[in-house]
Coordinates of C-alpha atoms in Angstrom, one line a residue:
Chain A
M1 CA 0.3 0.1 -0.4
A2 CA 1.0 3.4 -0.4
Q3 CA -0.1 7.1 0.8
Y4 CA -1.4 10.5 -2.4
L5 CA -2.3 13.3 -0.8
I6 CA -5.6 14.5 -3.0
L7 CA -5.2 18.4 -3.8
I8 CA -8.2 20.2 -4.3
Y9 CA -7.3 23.4 -6.4
E10 CA -10.2 25.2 -7.8
D11 CA -11.3 29.1 -7.8
E12 CA -12.0 31.6 -5.3
A13 CA -13.3 34.1 -7.5
A14 CA -15.9 31.2 -8.4
W15 CA -16.9 30.2 -4.9
A16 CA -17.3 33.5 -3.4
T17 CA -20.0 33.9 -6.0
A18 CA -21.7 29.8 -5.4
G19 CA -23.9 32.0 -1.6
P20 CA -24.3 30.3 1.7
E21 CA -26.6 27.4 -0.9
G22 CA -23.1 26.5 -2.4
Y23 CA -21.6 26.2 1.0
E24 CA -24.1 24.2 2.3
Q25 CA -24.1 21.7 -1.2
A26 CA -20.4 21.2 -0.8
M27 CA -20.2 20.2 2.8
K28 CA -23.5 18.0 1.7
E29 CA -21.1 16.2 -0.8
H30 CA -17.7 15.8 1.2
T31 CA -19.8 14.6 4.3
A32 CA -20.7 11.5 1.8
F33 CA -17.6 11.7 -0.1
G34 CA -15.9 10.3 3.2
H35 CA -18.5 8.4 4.5
A36 CA -17.9 5.9 1.0
N37 CA -14.0 6.2 0.7
G38 CA -13.8 6.1 4.9
A39 CA -11.2 2.9 4.6
A40 CA -9.1 5.1 1.8
L41 CA -8.5 8.3 4.0
R42 CA -5.8 9.2 6.7
G43 CA -6.2 12.8 6.5
G44 CA -8.5 15.4 4.6
N45 CA -8.2 19.5 5.2
A46 CA -10.2 22.7 3.7
L47 CA -7.1 25.4 3.7
Q48 CA -8.9 28.8 4.4
P49 CA -8.8 31.4 1.0
T50 CA -5.7 32.6 -0.4
G51 CA -6.3 35.6 0.9
T52 CA -4.9 34.7 4.2
A53 CA -2.0 33.5 3.2
T54 CA 2.0 34.4 3.8
T55 CA 4.4 33.4 1.5
V56 CA 8.3 32.9 3.2
R57 CA 11.3 32.3 0.7
R58 CA 15.1 32.4 2.1
E59 CA 16.7 35.0 0.1
P60 CA 20.4 34.3 -1.8
T61 CA 22.3 36.3 1.2
G62 CA 21.3 34.4 3.8
S63 CA 17.6 36.6 5.3
F64 CA 13.9 35.3 4.6
S65 CA 11.5 37.3 3.1
V66 CA 7.8 37.3 4.3
T67 CA 5.3 38.6 0.8
D68 CA 1.4 38.7 0.8
G69 CA -0.2 36.1 -1.1
P70 CA 0.1 32.6 -2.0
F71 CA 3.5 31.1 -3.5
V72 CA 2.0 30.7 -7.2
E73 CA -0.9 33.5 -8.0
T74 CA -2.8 30.8 -10.0
K75 CA -7.1 30.9 -11.1
E76 CA -7.2 28.1 -9.5
A77 CA -5.8 28.1 -6.2
L78 CA -5.4 25.3 -3.7
G79 CA -8.0 24.1 -1.3
G80 CA -8.1 21.5 0.4
Y81 CA -6.4 18.4 0.6
Y82 CA -6.6 14.4 1.6
L83 CA -4.7 12.2 2.1
V84 CA -5.9 8.3 0.9
E85 CA -4.1 5.2 0.8
A86 CA -4.5 2.6 -2.2
A87 CA -2.2 -0.2 -3.2
D88 CA -1.1 1.8 -6.7
L89 CA -2.1 4.5 -8.9
D90 CA -5.8 3.6 -10.3
E91 CA -7.3 3.3 -7.4
A92 CA -6.2 6.3 -5.8
L93 CA -7.2 7.9 -9.2
A94 CA -11.0 5.6 -8.3
V95 CA -11.0 7.2 -5.3
A96 CA -9.3 11.7 -6.7
K97 CA -12.6 10.9 -9.5
Q98 CA -15.0 11.2 -6.0
V99 CA -14.1 14.2 -4.9
P100 CA -16.3 16.5 -5.1
A101 CA -14.5 19.9 -6.8
P102 CA -17.4 21.8 -8.7
F103 CA -15.0 24.4 -9.3
G104 CA -11.4 23.2 -10.5
G105 CA -10.4 20.3 -10.2
V106 CA -8.2 17.2 -7.9
E107 CA -4.1 17.0 -8.0
V108 CA -3.4 13.0 -7.1
R109 CA 0.4 13.1 -5.8
P110 CA 2.4 9.7 -3.9
V111 CA 4.0 10.4 -1.1
Q112 CA 7.5 9.8 -0.7
V113 CA 8.7 6.6 1.1
F114 CA 11.9 7.2 2.8
D115 CA 13.0 3.8 3.5
Chain B
M1 CA 34.1 -13.5 -36.8
L2 CA 30.1 -12.4 -38.3
A3 CA 27.3 -14.0 -38.2
D4 CA 25.5 -16.1 -40.3
P5 CA 23.1 -13.9 -42.7
S6 CA 20.1 -16.5 -42.1
V7 CA 20.6 -16.2 -38.6
S8 CA 20.9 -12.6 -37.7
A9 CA 17.4 -13.7 -40.0
A10 CA 16.2 -15.4 -37.2
V11 CA 17.4 -12.7 -34.9
A12 CA 15.5 -9.7 -36.8
D13 CA 12.5 -11.5 -37.2
A14 CA 12.6 -13.1 -33.2
H15 CA 13.0 -9.3 -32.0
R16 CA 10.4 -8.3 -34.1
R17 CA 7.6 -10.9 -33.8
E18 CA 8.8 -11.5 -30.0
W19 CA 9.9 -8.4 -28.3
A20 CA 6.9 -7.6 -26.4
F21 CA 6.7 -11.2 -25.1
V22 CA 9.8 -11.9 -23.6
L23 CA 10.4 -8.6 -22.1
A24 CA 6.5 -8.0 -20.3
A25 CA 7.8 -12.0 -19.5
T26 CA 11.2 -10.6 -18.1
V27 CA 9.5 -8.3 -16.4
R28 CA 6.7 -10.1 -13.8
V29 CA 10.8 -11.9 -12.8
T30 CA 12.7 -8.3 -12.1
G31 CA 9.4 -7.2 -11.0
D32 CA 11.9 -4.1 -12.8
L33 CA 11.4 -2.2 -16.4
G34 CA 14.7 -0.5 -16.8
M35 CA 16.7 -4.3 -15.3
A36 CA 14.3 -6.5 -18.0
E37 CA 15.2 -4.5 -20.9
E38 CA 18.9 -5.0 -20.0
C39 CA 18.6 -8.9 -20.2
V40 CA 16.3 -8.9 -22.6
Q41 CA 18.5 -7.1 -24.5
D42 CA 21.4 -9.5 -23.5
A43 CA 19.6 -12.2 -24.2
Y44 CA 19.2 -10.8 -28.3
A45 CA 23.3 -10.5 -27.8
Q46 CA 23.2 -14.2 -27.1
A47 CA 20.5 -15.3 -29.6
L48 CA 23.0 -13.9 -32.4
S49 CA 26.3 -16.0 -31.8
T50 CA 24.3 -19.1 -29.7
W51 CA 22.0 -20.0 -33.0
G52 CA 24.8 -20.1 -34.9
D53 CA 26.5 -22.4 -33.0
R54 CA 22.7 -24.3 -32.5
G55 CA 20.5 -24.1 -35.0
V56 CA 17.5 -21.3 -34.5
P57 CA 15.1 -23.1 -31.7
A58 CA 11.9 -24.1 -32.3
R59 CA 10.4 -21.4 -30.1
P60 CA 12.4 -18.6 -30.3
G61 CA 10.3 -16.5 -27.5
A62 CA 9.9 -19.2 -25.4
W63 CA 14.5 -19.5 -25.4
L64 CA 14.9 -15.8 -25.1
T65 CA 13.0 -15.6 -22.1
T66 CA 14.4 -17.8 -20.0
V67 CA 17.5 -16.7 -21.0
A68 CA 17.1 -13.0 -20.5
R69 CA 14.8 -14.8 -16.8
R70 CA 17.7 -16.5 -16.4
R71 CA 20.5 -13.2 -16.6
A72 CA 17.7 -11.3 -13.9
V73 CA 18.3 -14.1 -11.6
D74 CA 21.9 -14.1 -12.0
A75 CA 22.5 -10.1 -12.3
G76 CA 18.8 -10.0 -9.0
R77 CA 21.5 -12.1 -7.5
R78 CA 25.1 -10.8 -8.1
D79 CA 24.0 -6.7 -6.7
A80 CA 20.5 -6.7 -5.2
T81 CA 20.3 -2.8 -5.5
L82 CA 19.4 -3.4 -9.9
R83 CA 16.7 -4.9 -9.2
R84 CA 15.4 -2.2 -7.3
S85 CA 16.9 1.5 -9.0
L86 CA 12.6 1.8 -10.9
P87 CA 11.1 -0.4 -8.9
L88 CA 7.6 -2.1 -11.0
L89 CA 5.0 -2.9 -8.7
L90 CA 3.4 -6.0 -9.7
D91 CA 1.2 -8.0 -8.0
D92 CA 1.8 -11.2 -8.3
R93 CA 6.3 -11.1 -8.6
V94 CA 7.1 -14.1 -10.4
D95 CA 10.3 -16.2 -8.9
P96 CA 12.0 -19.1 -11.4
G97 CA 14.7 -19.8 -8.7
P98 CA 17.6 -21.8 -10.4
Q99 CA 14.5 -23.8 -11.7
I100 CA 13.7 -22.3 -15.3
A101 CA 10.3 -22.5 -15.6
D102 CA 8.7 -25.0 -18.7
P103 CA 8.7 -22.4 -21.7
E104 CA 5.3 -23.9 -22.0
E105 CA 4.4 -22.7 -19.2
I106 CA 5.5 -18.5 -20.4
A107 CA 2.6 -16.4 -18.7
D108 CA 1.6 -14.3 -22.2
D109 CA 2.5 -10.4 -20.1
R110 CA 2.0 -8.4 -23.4
L111 CA -1.4 -7.2 -22.3
R112 CA 0.0 -6.3 -18.6
L113 CA 2.9 -4.3 -20.6
V114 CA 0.9 -2.4 -22.9
F115 CA -1.7 -0.3 -20.5
T116 CA 1.5 0.5 -18.8
C117 CA 2.8 2.7 -21.5
C118 CA 0.1 3.3 -22.9
H119 CA -1.7 4.4 -19.2
P120 CA -3.5 7.7 -19.5
A121 CA -1.9 9.4 -16.6
L122 CA 1.2 9.6 -18.6
R123 CA 2.3 11.9 -21.4
L124 CA 0.7 11.0 -24.8
E125 CA 4.6 11.8 -26.1
A126 CA 5.8 9.9 -23.3
Q127 CA 3.1 6.6 -24.0
V128 CA 4.4 7.0 -28.0
A129 CA 8.0 7.0 -27.1
L130 CA 7.3 3.6 -24.1
T131 CA 5.6 2.0 -27.1
L132 CA 8.1 1.8 -29.3
R133 CA 10.4 1.4 -26.9
L134 CA 9.2 -1.4 -24.5
L135 CA 6.9 -2.7 -27.1
C136 CA 8.3 -2.9 -30.6
G137 CA 12.2 -3.7 -28.8
L138 CA 13.5 -0.1 -31.7
T139 CA 16.5 1.3 -29.4
T140 CA 16.8 4.7 -27.9
A141 CA 17.8 6.1 -31.0
E142 CA 15.8 4.8 -32.7
V143 CA 12.8 6.2 -31.0
A144 CA 14.9 9.1 -30.7
A145 CA 15.2 9.0 -34.3
A146 CA 11.1 8.3 -35.2
F147 CA 10.6 12.0 -33.6
L148 CA 13.0 13.6 -34.3
V149 CA 14.3 14.5 -31.8
S150 CA 18.0 14.7 -30.5
E151 CA 18.7 11.0 -28.3
P152 CA 19.6 12.6 -24.4
T153 CA 16.1 14.3 -25.0
M154 CA 14.2 10.8 -26.1
A155 CA 16.7 9.3 -23.5
A156 CA 15.3 12.0 -20.5
R157 CA 11.9 11.3 -21.9
L158 CA 11.6 7.7 -21.2
T159 CA 13.6 7.5 -17.4
R160 CA 10.9 10.3 -17.1
A161 CA 7.9 8.1 -17.5
K162 CA 9.8 4.9 -16.5
K163 CA 10.5 7.2 -13.1
K164 CA 6.5 8.2 -13.0
I165 CA 5.3 4.4 -13.5
S166 CA 7.3 3.1 -10.4
G167 CA 6.8 6.3 -8.7
A168 CA 3.0 7.0 -8.5
R169 CA 2.7 3.2 -8.9
I170 CA 1.4 2.6 -12.2
P171 CA 0.0 -1.0 -11.9
Y172 CA 1.3 -3.8 -14.5
R173 CA -1.8 -5.1 -15.1
V174 CA -4.5 -4.9 -17.3
P175 CA -7.5 -3.2 -16.2
A176 CA -10.9 -4.6 -14.3
A177 CA -13.5 -4.7 -16.7
G178 CA -15.5 -1.5 -16.4
E179 CA -12.7 0.8 -16.9
L180 CA -11.5 -1.3 -20.0
P181 CA -13.3 -0.1 -22.5
T182 CA -11.5 3.5 -21.6
R183 CA -8.2 2.5 -21.3
V184 CA -8.1 0.4 -24.4
D185 CA -9.0 3.4 -26.4
A186 CA -6.1 5.4 -24.4
V187 CA -4.0 2.2 -26.1
L188 CA -5.9 2.6 -29.6
T189 CA -5.2 5.8 -29.0
V190 CA -1.5 5.9 -28.8
V191 CA -1.6 3.4 -31.6
H192 CA -3.3 5.2 -34.3
L193 CA -0.9 8.5 -33.4
L194 CA 1.7 6.4 -34.2
F195 CA -0.1 5.4 -38.0
T196 CA -1.0 9.2 -38.8
T197 CA 2.9 9.9 -38.4
G198 CA 3.7 7.9 -40.3
H199 CA 1.5 8.1 -43.0
T200 CA 2.2 12.0 -43.5
A201 CA 5.1 13.6 -41.8
P202 CA 4.5 15.8 -39.8
V203 CA 8.1 16.8 -42.0
G204 CA 11.0 16.0 -43.5
A205 CA 11.6 15.0 -46.9
D206 CA 9.5 12.3 -47.0
L207 CA 5.6 11.6 -47.4
I208 CA 4.9 8.2 -45.9
R209 CA 7.4 7.7 -42.8
R210 CA 7.5 3.1 -43.8
D211 CA 9.1 2.6 -40.4
L212 CA 6.0 3.9 -38.3
V213 CA 2.7 2.2 -40.7
E214 CA 5.1 -0.9 -39.6
R215 CA 4.7 -0.7 -36.8
A216 CA 1.5 0.8 -35.8
L217 CA -0.4 -1.9 -38.6
D218 CA 3.0 -5.0 -35.9
L219 CA 0.6 -3.2 -32.5
T220 CA -2.9 -3.6 -33.8
R221 CA -2.2 -7.2 -34.6
M222 CA -0.7 -7.9 -31.8
L223 CA -3.8 -6.1 -30.1
R224 CA -5.8 -8.0 -32.5
A225 CA -4.8 -11.5 -31.8
L226 CA -5.0 -10.5 -27.8
L227 CA -8.4 -8.2 -27.6
P228 CA -10.5 -10.6 -30.6
R229 CA -14.0 -9.1 -29.4
D230 CA -13.1 -5.5 -29.4
A231 CA -14.5 -3.8 -31.7
D232 CA -12.7 -0.5 -31.3
V233 CA -10.3 -2.8 -32.6
A234 CA -11.7 -4.3 -35.6
G235 CA -11.9 -0.5 -36.4
L236 CA -8.5 0.5 -35.7
L237 CA -7.0 -2.1 -37.9
A238 CA -9.5 -2.5 -40.7
L239 CA -8.9 1.8 -40.9
I240 CA -5.5 1.3 -41.8
L241 CA -5.3 -1.3 -43.7
L242 CA -7.8 0.5 -45.9
T243 CA -5.7 3.4 -46.1
D244 CA -2.0 1.6 -45.9
A245 CA -3.3 -0.3 -49.2
R246 CA -4.0 3.3 -51.5
S247 CA 0.7 4.1 -49.6
A248 CA 2.4 2.7 -53.2
T249 CA -0.6 5.1 -55.2
R250 CA 0.3 8.0 -53.1
V251 CA 3.4 9.3 -54.5
G252 CA 4.3 9.8 -58.2
G253 CA 7.4 8.3 -59.5
D254 CA 8.8 11.9 -59.8
G255 CA 8.6 11.8 -55.6
R256 CA 4.9 14.4 -56.0
L257 CA 2.2 13.8 -54.3
V258 CA -0.6 12.0 -56.3
L259 CA -4.7 12.4 -54.8
L260 CA -7.2 10.5 -54.4
A261 CA -8.6 11.1 -57.7
E262 CA -5.8 10.8 -59.7
Q263 CA -4.3 7.7 -57.7
D264 CA -4.2 5.1 -59.8
R265 CA -6.7 1.8 -58.5
T266 CA -5.8 -0.4 -60.1
R267 CA -2.3 -0.2 -57.9
W268 CA -4.2 -0.8 -54.5
D269 CA -3.5 -4.1 -51.9
R270 CA -7.0 -5.6 -52.9
N271 CA -5.7 -8.1 -50.1
A272 CA -5.4 -5.7 -47.6
I273 CA -8.9 -3.8 -48.8
G274 CA -10.4 -7.3 -47.9
E275 CA -9.2 -7.7 -44.7
G276 CA -10.2 -5.0 -44.1
V277 CA -13.3 -4.2 -45.4
A278 CA -14.2 -7.7 -43.6
L279 CA -13.7 -6.0 -40.3
V280 CA -15.1 -2.7 -41.1
R281 CA -18.4 -4.9 -41.3
E282 CA -17.6 -7.0 -37.8
A283 CA -16.4 -3.2 -36.1
L284 CA -20.2 -1.3 -37.4
R285 CA -21.8 -4.9 -35.4
R286 CA -20.8 -3.5 -32.9
R287 CA -24.1 -0.2 -31.3
P288 CA -23.5 2.1 -31.2
P289 CA -19.8 2.3 -33.8
G290 CA -16.5 3.0 -32.2
R291 CA -14.5 6.3 -34.1
F292 CA -12.2 4.1 -35.6
A293 CA -15.1 1.8 -37.0
L294 CA -16.5 4.9 -39.1
M295 CA -13.1 6.2 -40.0
A296 CA -12.6 2.7 -42.2
A297 CA -16.0 2.1 -42.9
I298 CA -15.6 6.2 -44.9
A299 CA -12.1 4.9 -45.9
A300 CA -14.0 1.8 -47.6
V301 CA -15.9 3.7 -49.3
H302 CA -13.4 5.0 -51.1
A303 CA -11.5 1.6 -50.7
E304 CA -14.2 0.4 -52.3
A305 CA -14.6 2.8 -55.3
P306 CA -14.6 2.1 -58.9
S307 CA -13.5 5.4 -59.5
W308 CA -13.0 9.7 -57.8
T309 CA -16.2 10.7 -59.9
D310 CA -18.1 7.1 -58.5
T311 CA -17.5 7.6 -55.2
D312 CA -21.2 7.7 -53.1
W313 CA -20.1 10.7 -52.0
G314 CA -24.0 11.1 -49.7
E315 CA -22.6 7.8 -47.7
L316 CA -19.0 9.6 -46.5
V317 CA -21.7 12.8 -45.4
A318 CA -24.0 10.5 -43.6
L319 CA -21.0 8.7 -42.0
Y320 CA -19.5 11.8 -41.5
D321 CA -22.3 13.5 -40.1
L322 CA -21.9 10.3 -37.3
L323 CA -18.5 10.0 -36.9
V324 CA -18.5 14.3 -36.0
Q325 CA -21.6 13.3 -33.5
L326 CA -19.4 10.5 -31.8
W327 CA -16.1 12.8 -32.3
P328 CA -16.7 16.0 -32.3
S329 CA -12.5 17.4 -34.3
P330 CA -12.3 20.0 -36.8
V331 CA -10.1 18.2 -38.2
V332 CA -12.7 16.2 -38.4
A333 CA -15.4 18.7 -39.6
L334 CA -13.5 19.5 -42.5
N335 CA -13.6 15.7 -44.1
R336 CA -16.8 16.2 -43.8
A337 CA -16.8 20.0 -45.5
V338 CA -15.2 19.1 -48.4
A339 CA -17.2 16.0 -48.4
V340 CA -20.1 18.1 -48.8
G341 CA -18.3 19.9 -51.4
F342 CA -19.1 17.4 -53.8
A343 CA -22.1 15.6 -52.5
A344 CA -24.5 18.5 -52.1
G345 CA -22.8 21.1 -54.8
I346 CA -19.3 23.5 -54.4
D347 CA -21.5 26.2 -52.3
A348 CA -22.3 23.9 -49.7
G349 CA -18.7 22.9 -49.3
L350 CA -17.5 26.6 -49.4
H351 CA -20.2 27.4 -46.4
A352 CA -19.7 24.6 -44.7
L353 CA -16.0 25.1 -44.3
D354 CA -16.6 29.2 -43.3
A355 CA -18.1 27.8 -41.0
L356 CA -14.3 27.0 -39.2
A357 CA -12.4 29.7 -40.2
A358 CA -13.1 30.6 -36.7
E359 CA -11.8 27.2 -35.1
P360 CA -8.9 28.0 -32.9
Q361 CA -7.4 24.2 -33.7
L362 CA -7.6 24.2 -38.0
A363 CA -5.1 27.7 -37.4
G364 CA -2.3 26.5 -38.3
Y365 CA -3.3 23.0 -39.7
A366 CA -3.2 23.8 -43.8
Y367 CA -5.4 21.4 -44.7
L368 CA -8.1 23.6 -43.6
P369 CA -6.5 26.2 -46.6
A370 CA -5.8 24.0 -49.2
A371 CA -9.6 22.5 -49.5
R372 CA -10.6 26.4 -49.4
A373 CA -8.4 26.6 -52.1
D374 CA -9.4 23.9 -54.0
L375 CA -12.9 24.9 -53.7
L376 CA -12.6 28.9 -55.5
R377 CA -10.8 27.4 -58.0
R378 CA -13.7 25.3 -59.4
L379 CA -15.5 28.6 -59.1
G380 CA -13.3 30.1 -60.9
R381 CA -12.4 31.9 -57.7
L382 CA -8.7 32.4 -59.2
S383 CA -7.5 35.3 -57.3
E384 CA -8.8 34.2 -53.7
A385 CA -7.4 30.5 -54.5
R386 CA -4.0 32.0 -55.2
T387 CA -4.2 33.8 -51.1
A388 CA -6.0 30.0 -50.2
Y389 CA -3.0 28.2 -51.3
E390 CA -0.1 31.0 -50.5
E391 CA -2.1 30.6 -47.1
A392 CA -1.5 26.3 -46.3
L393 CA 1.9 26.3 -48.0
L394 CA 3.0 28.4 -45.1
L395 CA 1.5 25.7 -42.5
T396 CA 3.1 22.4 -43.6
Q397 CA 7.1 21.7 -44.1
N398 CA 6.5 18.4 -45.8
T399 CA 8.0 18.8 -48.6
V400 CA 6.1 16.5 -50.4
E401 CA 3.0 18.9 -49.2
R402 CA 4.2 22.2 -50.0
D403 CA 5.5 20.6 -53.9
F404 CA 2.0 20.2 -54.4
L405 CA 0.8 23.0 -53.0
T406 CA 3.5 24.7 -54.9
A407 CA 2.9 23.1 -58.8
R408 CA -1.1 24.5 -57.8
L409 CA -0.6 27.2 -57.7
D410 CA 2.2 28.0 -60.8
K411 CA -1.0 26.6 -62.7
L412 CA -3.8 28.9 -61.0
G413 CA -0.6 31.5 -62.5
Q414 CA -1.1 30.0 -66.2
A415 CA -5.1 29.7 -65.6
Q416 CA -5.3 33.7 -65.0
A417 CA -3.1 34.4 -67.9
K418 CA -6.9 33.0 -69.2
P419 CA -9.5 33.7 -67.5
G420 CA -12.0 31.4 -67.9
S421 CA -10.4 28.3 -67.8
T422 CA -11.1 26.8 -63.8
H423 CA -9.0 23.2 -64.1
P424 CA -11.4 20.8 -62.8
G425 CA -9.9 18.1 -60.4
P426 CA -9.6 16.9 -56.7
A427 CA -9.2 18.7 -53.6
P428 CA -5.9 19.0 -52.3
S429 CA -7.4 17.5 -48.6
A430 CA -9.4 14.7 -49.8
P431 CA -8.2 11.7 -47.5
R432 CA -5.5 9.7 -49.1

């Protein structure tokens, strides 16, 4: 078995206009997803919008630059993730296809194993 | 000492026929693609000397597999780290131990290898490269030459793909029945791309890249043997046979492009057409028919028409209508428009073409202005035709196609000198 991180990328502007019904619907879908895939899920969280993000980089001089905003500005931003356990990529993709992401999509990344 | 030519020929034949079988069976022992490749390469090298001394074995594939697997076991014993460079996910790895299994019992693992090479989690160009390297056994240099990139570039592309297979755990297995149709479609897409790249090379001096066409045909025949009841596989095999049946007549003795309308139909390969037509019938029996079955049916209409003028254009438009619904590609719509130009008249064809003018996917596609140029020429709108031919010329890098378009432009120049003469003739964008 291996672990995969499913990163949820969605359009924040679309979420902002989705309204309370949109949020409620999404919560329902994520709850249903959690019930259906409980055996594979090892964790997961929603993130606050990129407006709350702070980026920290080390400068060549050794000092740090701390800036407002996400690491990379994109239309579809990282908004949440699930950590799942799966035998192989096909199994992980089968879970990924069920992740609700009405305003974007998901990226599946195998977790690095150090041995 | 130079090898006996008959032995070299037997090894070359076994390379073409058995490579995928031997590699797939060896992967089951090594659990590592890179290491399996090396062991199989060694086995072919050994065949060259051993077969010269002891004769060609009755079952070359089984002999090669046994030798390759033995090498894998030896190498694994010598250096355990070798085994772990690109570990592959096997649910049932075979450990042949000191006693190699009976050659009769070597499982046919080619389908697993096919689905691993053509996994949708890999980029399409990587799928194609892996297919040529792992299923057809081309060297990295040969794969690089096939795609006109440098050998280091191709080596990096192949390594990256194998690392993804290993790192993301793309499984080495045949997908479950529920997934099978979409996964087979992904495989056929790769093989079809290989065929079309060979059928009309996007760049270079030759219109047809025979090597790629042959590989695509071999692969499709292999898939047909492995998935004999799959209608889409039957459809693709039919399409390749029917299209390739015309290949001898597509370029004239002087190296010039010969359009479908002007090809010598008596020189078309009748055996290939017969086999293709039977396969089309089989593929069309599935409802609704798949895209390759429909494309093959279109090729069959041309293959069976006694001449260009006696072609059943109405039938072609009907088939294109079905294909556009199933596969809404602008290129299909373009071919449909050309058929409309013959079935319903030039104005109707031009109207259908103009509807595609804003299609972003056709923006760099030479066949669109070439098809327009031809219709405009037949309508006698010669200066517009000239502009369209010139536009097409800017968009193709294939020497044979460029020569054809230049010749059309020259003819147009003569026609313009004599107003009224319109040179009725075939469309340059017609299927070839």
